[in-house]
XYZ file of C-alpha atoms in Angstrom:
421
model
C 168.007 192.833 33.292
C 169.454 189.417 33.919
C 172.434 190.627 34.843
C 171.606 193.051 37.175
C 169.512 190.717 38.780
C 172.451 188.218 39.306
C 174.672 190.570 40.598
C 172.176 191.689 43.169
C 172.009 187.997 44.055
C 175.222 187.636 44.374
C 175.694 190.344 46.462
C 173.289 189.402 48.547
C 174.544 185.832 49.461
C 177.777 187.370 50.478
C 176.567 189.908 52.863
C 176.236 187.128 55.792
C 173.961 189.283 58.052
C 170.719 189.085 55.699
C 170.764 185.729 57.059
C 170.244 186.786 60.238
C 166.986 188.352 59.545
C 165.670 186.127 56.960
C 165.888 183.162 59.032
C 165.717 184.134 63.139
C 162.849 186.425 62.356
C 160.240 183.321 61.110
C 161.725 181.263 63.694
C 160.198 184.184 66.555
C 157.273 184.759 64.850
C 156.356 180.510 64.961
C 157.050 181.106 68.643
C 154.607 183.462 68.904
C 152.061 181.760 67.327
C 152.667 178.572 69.109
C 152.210 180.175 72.629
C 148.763 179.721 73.854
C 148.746 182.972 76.020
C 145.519 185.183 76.303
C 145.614 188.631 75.222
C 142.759 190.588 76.803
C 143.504 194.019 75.640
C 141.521 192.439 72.420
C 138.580 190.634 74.157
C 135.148 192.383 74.077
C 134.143 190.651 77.179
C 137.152 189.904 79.847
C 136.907 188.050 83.137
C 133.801 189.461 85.260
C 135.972 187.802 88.420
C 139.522 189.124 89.339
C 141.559 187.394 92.022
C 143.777 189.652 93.745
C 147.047 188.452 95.062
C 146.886 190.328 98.316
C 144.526 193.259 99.945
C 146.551 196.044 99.092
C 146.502 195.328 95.155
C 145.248 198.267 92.999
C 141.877 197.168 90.969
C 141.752 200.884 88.687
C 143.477 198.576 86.044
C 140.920 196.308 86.053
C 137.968 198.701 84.536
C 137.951 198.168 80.457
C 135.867 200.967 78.919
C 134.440 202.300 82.085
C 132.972 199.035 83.783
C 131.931 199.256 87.474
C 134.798 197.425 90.019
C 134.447 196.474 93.067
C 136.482 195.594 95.239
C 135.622 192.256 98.061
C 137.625 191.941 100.989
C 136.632 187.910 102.021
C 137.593 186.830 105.306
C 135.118 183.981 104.965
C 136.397 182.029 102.188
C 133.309 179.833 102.439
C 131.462 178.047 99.941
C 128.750 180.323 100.940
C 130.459 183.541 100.542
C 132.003 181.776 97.086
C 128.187 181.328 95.893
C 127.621 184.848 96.838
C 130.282 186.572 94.888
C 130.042 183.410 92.010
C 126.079 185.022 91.342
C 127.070 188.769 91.522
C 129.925 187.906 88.828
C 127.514 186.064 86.497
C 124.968 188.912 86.662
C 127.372 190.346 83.916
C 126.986 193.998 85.465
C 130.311 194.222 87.194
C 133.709 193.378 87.444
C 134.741 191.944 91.156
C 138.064 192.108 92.152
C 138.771 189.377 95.261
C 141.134 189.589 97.748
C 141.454 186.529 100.071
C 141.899 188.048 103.406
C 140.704 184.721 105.469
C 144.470 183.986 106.994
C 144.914 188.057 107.733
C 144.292 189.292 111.499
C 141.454 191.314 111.094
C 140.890 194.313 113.482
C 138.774 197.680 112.638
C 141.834 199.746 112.057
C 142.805 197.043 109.100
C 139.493 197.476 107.144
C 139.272 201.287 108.075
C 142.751 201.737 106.234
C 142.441 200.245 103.662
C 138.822 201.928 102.459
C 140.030 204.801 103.473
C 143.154 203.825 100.579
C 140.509 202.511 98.481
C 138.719 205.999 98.645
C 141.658 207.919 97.740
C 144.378 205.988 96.276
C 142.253 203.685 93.917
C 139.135 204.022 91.488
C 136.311 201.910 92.110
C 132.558 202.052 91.941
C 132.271 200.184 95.940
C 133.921 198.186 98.641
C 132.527 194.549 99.923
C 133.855 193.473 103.422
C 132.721 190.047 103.992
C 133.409 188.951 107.250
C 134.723 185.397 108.957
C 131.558 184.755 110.850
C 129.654 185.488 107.499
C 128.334 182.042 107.038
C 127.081 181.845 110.618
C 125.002 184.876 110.580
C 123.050 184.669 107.144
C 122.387 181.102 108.908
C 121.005 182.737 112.525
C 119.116 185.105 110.125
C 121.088 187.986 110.663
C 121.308 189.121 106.810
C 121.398 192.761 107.497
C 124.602 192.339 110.026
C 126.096 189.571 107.709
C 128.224 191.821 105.477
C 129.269 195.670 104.719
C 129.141 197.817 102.512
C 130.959 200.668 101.552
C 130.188 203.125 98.835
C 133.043 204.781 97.215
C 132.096 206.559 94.188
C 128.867 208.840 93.120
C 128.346 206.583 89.993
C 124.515 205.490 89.183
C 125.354 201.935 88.197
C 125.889 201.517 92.180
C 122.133 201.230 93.086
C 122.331 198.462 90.588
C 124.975 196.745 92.366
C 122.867 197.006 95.849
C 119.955 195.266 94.458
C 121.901 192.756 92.816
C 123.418 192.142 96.534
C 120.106 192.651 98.327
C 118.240 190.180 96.095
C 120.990 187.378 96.648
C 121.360 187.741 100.312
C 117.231 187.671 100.275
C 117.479 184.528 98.434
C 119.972 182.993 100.976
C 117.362 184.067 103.597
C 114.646 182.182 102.290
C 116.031 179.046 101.646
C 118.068 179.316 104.985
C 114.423 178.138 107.020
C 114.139 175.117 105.293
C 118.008 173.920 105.675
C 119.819 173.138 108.737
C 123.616 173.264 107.132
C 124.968 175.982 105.207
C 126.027 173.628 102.456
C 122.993 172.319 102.142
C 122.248 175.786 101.623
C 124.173 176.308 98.773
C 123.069 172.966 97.339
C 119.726 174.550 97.291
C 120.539 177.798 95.686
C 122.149 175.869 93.116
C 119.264 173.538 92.521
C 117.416 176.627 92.288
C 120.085 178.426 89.813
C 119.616 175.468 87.508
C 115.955 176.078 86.914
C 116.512 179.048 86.109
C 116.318 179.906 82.272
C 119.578 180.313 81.142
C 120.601 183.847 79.559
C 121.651 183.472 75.786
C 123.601 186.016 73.979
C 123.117 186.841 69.991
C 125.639 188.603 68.398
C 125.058 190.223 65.597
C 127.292 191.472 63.039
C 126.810 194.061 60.250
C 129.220 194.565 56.897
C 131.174 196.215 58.916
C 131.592 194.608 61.843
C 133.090 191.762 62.728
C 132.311 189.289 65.636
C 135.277 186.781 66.658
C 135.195 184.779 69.091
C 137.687 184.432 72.619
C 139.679 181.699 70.511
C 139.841 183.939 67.463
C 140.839 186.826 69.341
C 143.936 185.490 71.123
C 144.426 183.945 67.191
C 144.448 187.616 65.623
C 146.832 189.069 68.975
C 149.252 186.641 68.041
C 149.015 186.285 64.593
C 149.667 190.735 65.343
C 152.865 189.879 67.030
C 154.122 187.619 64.537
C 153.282 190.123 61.803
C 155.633 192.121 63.817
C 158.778 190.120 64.202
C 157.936 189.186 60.329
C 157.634 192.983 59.086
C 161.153 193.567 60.801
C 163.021 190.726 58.618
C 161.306 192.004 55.392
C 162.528 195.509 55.928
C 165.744 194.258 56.846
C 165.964 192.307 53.715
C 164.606 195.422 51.707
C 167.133 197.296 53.315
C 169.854 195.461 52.231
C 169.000 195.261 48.758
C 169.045 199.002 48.953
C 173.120 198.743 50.056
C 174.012 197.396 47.245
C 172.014 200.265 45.295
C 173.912 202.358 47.728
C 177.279 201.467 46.677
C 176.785 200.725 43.148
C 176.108 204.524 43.209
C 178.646 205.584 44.991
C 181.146 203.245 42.912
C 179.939 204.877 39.742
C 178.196 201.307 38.717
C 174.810 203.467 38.039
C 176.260 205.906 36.061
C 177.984 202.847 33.979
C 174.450 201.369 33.113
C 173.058 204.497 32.098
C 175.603 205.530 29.726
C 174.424 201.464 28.546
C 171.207 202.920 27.848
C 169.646 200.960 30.370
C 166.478 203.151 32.036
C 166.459 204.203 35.870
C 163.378 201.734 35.764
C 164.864 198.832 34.096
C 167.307 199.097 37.126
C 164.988 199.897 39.942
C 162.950 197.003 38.666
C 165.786 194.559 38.672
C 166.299 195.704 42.148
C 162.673 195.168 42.895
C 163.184 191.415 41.399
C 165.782 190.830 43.787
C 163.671 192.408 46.718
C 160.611 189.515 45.277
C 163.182 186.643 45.231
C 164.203 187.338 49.143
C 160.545 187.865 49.772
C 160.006 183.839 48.425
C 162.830 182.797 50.187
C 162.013 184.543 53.360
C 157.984 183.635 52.935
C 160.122 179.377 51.845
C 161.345 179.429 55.010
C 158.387 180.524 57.365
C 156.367 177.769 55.477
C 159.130 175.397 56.927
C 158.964 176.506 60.645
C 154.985 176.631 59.872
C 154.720 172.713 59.944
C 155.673 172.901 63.890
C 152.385 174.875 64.294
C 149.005 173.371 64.064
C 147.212 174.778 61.782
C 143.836 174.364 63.019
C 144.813 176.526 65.730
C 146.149 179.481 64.100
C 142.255 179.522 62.059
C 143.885 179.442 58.380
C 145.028 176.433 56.327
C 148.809 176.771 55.217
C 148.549 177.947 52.245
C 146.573 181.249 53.128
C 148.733 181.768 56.063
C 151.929 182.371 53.519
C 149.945 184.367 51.238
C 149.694 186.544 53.668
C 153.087 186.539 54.717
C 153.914 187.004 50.892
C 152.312 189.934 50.187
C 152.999 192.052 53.113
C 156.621 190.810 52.881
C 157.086 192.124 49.438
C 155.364 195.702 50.699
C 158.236 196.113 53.428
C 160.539 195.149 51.121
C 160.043 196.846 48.334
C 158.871 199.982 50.499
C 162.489 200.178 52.981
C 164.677 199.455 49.755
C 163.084 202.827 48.341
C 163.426 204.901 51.480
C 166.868 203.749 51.913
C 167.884 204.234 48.375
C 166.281 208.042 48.305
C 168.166 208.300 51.565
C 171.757 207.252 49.598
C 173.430 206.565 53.095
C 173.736 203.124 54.785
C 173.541 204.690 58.340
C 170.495 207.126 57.449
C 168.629 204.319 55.525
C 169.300 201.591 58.419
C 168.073 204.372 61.075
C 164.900 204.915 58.692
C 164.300 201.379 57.747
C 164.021 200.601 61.972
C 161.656 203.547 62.220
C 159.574 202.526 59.243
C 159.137 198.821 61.532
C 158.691 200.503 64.692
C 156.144 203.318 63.502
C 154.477 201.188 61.152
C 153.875 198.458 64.133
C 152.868 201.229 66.217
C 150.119 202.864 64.163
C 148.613 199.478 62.668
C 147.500 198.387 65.527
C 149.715 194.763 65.959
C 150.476 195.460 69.400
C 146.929 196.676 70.502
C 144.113 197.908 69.075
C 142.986 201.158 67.823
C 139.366 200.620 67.559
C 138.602 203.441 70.659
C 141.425 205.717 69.060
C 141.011 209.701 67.535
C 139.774 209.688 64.376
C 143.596 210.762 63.591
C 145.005 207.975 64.513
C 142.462 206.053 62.651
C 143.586 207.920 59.328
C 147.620 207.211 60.157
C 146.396 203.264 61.046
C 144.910 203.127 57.500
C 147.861 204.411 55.524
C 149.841 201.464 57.445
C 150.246 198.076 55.412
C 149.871 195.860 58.354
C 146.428 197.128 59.151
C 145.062 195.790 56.555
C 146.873 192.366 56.743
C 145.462 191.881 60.198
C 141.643 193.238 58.835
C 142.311 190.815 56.368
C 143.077 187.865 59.114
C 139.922 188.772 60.489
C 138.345 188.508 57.438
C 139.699 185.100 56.788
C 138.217 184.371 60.467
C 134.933 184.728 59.654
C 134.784 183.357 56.040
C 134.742 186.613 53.989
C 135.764 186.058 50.376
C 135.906 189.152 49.691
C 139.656 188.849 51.607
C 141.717 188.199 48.805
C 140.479 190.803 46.836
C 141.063 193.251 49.187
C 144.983 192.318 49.771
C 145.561 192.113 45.983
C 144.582 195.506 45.454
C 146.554 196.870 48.801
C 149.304 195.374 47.740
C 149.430 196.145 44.104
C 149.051 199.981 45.247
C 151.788 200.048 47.573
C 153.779 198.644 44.755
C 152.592 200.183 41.821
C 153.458 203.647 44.175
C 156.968 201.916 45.406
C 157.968 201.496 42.185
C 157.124 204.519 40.278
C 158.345 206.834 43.176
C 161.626 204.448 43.563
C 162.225 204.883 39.323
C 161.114 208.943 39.755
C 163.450 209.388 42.432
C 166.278 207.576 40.913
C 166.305 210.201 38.118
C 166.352 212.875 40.455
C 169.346 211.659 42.518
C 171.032 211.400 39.227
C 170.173 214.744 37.583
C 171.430 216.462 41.067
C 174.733 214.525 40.662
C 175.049 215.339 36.743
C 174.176 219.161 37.734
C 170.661 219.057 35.165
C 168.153 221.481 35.902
């Protein structure tokens, strides 16, 4: 055993490219989870105000799971048309989508074209034209001639959106008689606003369900994306491991330690010792690059962070050294050992999530390694202590199954090349 072992080792060291994945791949994945970028294709609640960088920007993109846009074309740019469309964000009902038209020339034929775009070209729930003179009329009183308008959609939820505007604009009206100044104004809406009870939000979380917050969110995104970049220098590493299999076959250096009378699993598992010492090499060196990240900010203590690296490492590793040894062909094994990162990624949800997916895709998400790794980050999130656990059992049965299938199909390959029925 020891001397299989050390000859995979050896092997190893020389084949210079290993290096390349064993040591660039932690350094990307520490990028990753140094950025500080938002990822709002995991947030529950995103943004309830959108600024648009010009008037003819699309705001369909906008909707997550089928919220009402609307779309406000403000050629006031005033601090009262800001309180205005400040209140109908907070209300929590919609998502507004601004575009700052205050330095366009506007002329009917400029509004009228674009509604008529936003009608058939875009999806929204309604249209707000604010005008320049805005300010000036809710001021002479005129609260019915101050703004338009326009509805572009036969949803329910835009009723809602009317009264929410009606009651504001009524609210500017009846503080307007007792203020001279439009910022006054606003300075007496807001005195108003801050009397107002403030709305609290509960969240509450079953067994299973898990609440994280906007911090945590943009934690598990990243910490997704860096499971990513990691997974790809594991099966790498796997994969080459396998090569050596590969040619030790094809060099007759398999059929020299059978006729030893050492077993197929004897030598699979020497294999699979080599595969563990990369792992700890591999897992060594992203605990280096890990003391340029803070680890307060990545919501795990060091320690648990290469744990987790660890044990999904070892899965890869151990799981693209068996599919590339069944495959007994270097360019066959280092097509299927990119396909097992890229479809493995995919399904596992690392690059978004799969929570509104087909129950089908649910089922192919759960067979995937890296799902569980990233349940398990949540886990850790939250303070479940059940996490551990949980990742000792996934990933002793991925390698209790690696193993047994690697050793099974090791015999096979070899009774097909002896000719045994």
């Amino acid at each position: 055993m020891k001397a299989l072992i050390k000859s995979s080792l050896k092997l190893l060291i020389r084949t210079k490219i290993i290096w390349l994945f064993i040591v660039i791949m932690p350094v990307l994945s520490t990028v990753i989870l140094k950025s500080n970028s938002e990822y709002t294709a995991y947030m529950d609640e995103l943004s309830r105000l959108v600024e648009l960088d010009s008037a003819d920007e699309k705001v369909a993109y906008n909707a997550e799971k089928g919220d009402y846009v609307v779309k406000i074309y403000d050629a006031s740019k005033s601090e009262m048309s800001e309180y205005l469309i400040d209140r109908l964000a907070e209300s929590g009902m919609f998502i507004l989508c601004r575009a700052d038209i205050s330095g366009e020339e506007i002329t009917d034929d400029y509004i009228k074209d674009h509604i008529e775009f936003d009608g058939n070209e875009d999806r929204m729930g309604a249209a707000l034209y604010i005008p320049a003179d805005f300010s000036d009329k809710v001021m002479d009183g005129k609260i019915s001639e101050a703004l338009i308008m326009y509805v572009l959609s036969d949803d329910a939820r835009t009723e809602c959106f009317e009264s929410e505007l009606t009651l504001q604009l009524s609210r500017m009206d009846s503080v307007r008689a007792y203020v001279s100044e439009e910022s006054e104004l606003v300075e007496g809406l807001k005195t108003i606003d801050e009397k107002t009870p403030e709305k609290d939000v509960i969240a509450v979380s079953t067994n299973k369900a898990r609440k994280l917050t906007a911090e945590q969110t943009n934690q598990k995104a990243q910490m997704g994306y860096a499971f990513s970049f990691l997974t790809l220098g594991f099966v790498f590493a796997g994969f080459f491991v396998a090569n050596g299999v590969i040619k030790e076959q094809k060099n007759g250096v398999f059929t020299r330690v059978n006729l030893s009378k050492t077993s197929a699993l004897t030598y699979f598992t020497s294999k699979f010792v080599s595969v563990f010492i990369v792992s700890l090499v591999m897992t060594g060196i992203v605990g280096a690059c890990s003391f340029m990240l803070e680890m307060n900010e990545l919501g795990m203590n060091r320690v648990t962070f290469l744990i987790l690296i660890f044990m999904m490492g070892l899965i890869f590793s151990s799981l693209s050294m068996f599919v590339a040894i069944m495959l007994n062909d270097v360019f066959s094994a280092s097509i299927a050992s990119f396909t097992l990162w890229c479809m493995s990624s995919l399904f596992s949800g690392l690059y978004f999530p799969l929570d509104d997916a087909n129950s089908a895709i649910k089922i192919i998400s759960s067979l995937m390694p890296q799902k569980w790794f990233l349940d398990g980050t949540e886990m850790i999130f939250v303070g479940d202590n059940k996490v551990f656990g949980m990742l000792i059992c996934i990933t002793a049965a991925y390698l209790i199954i690696t193993l047994s299938l690697g050793s099974i199909g090791l015999k096979v390959r070899r009774s097909t090349e002896w000719g045994v029925s």
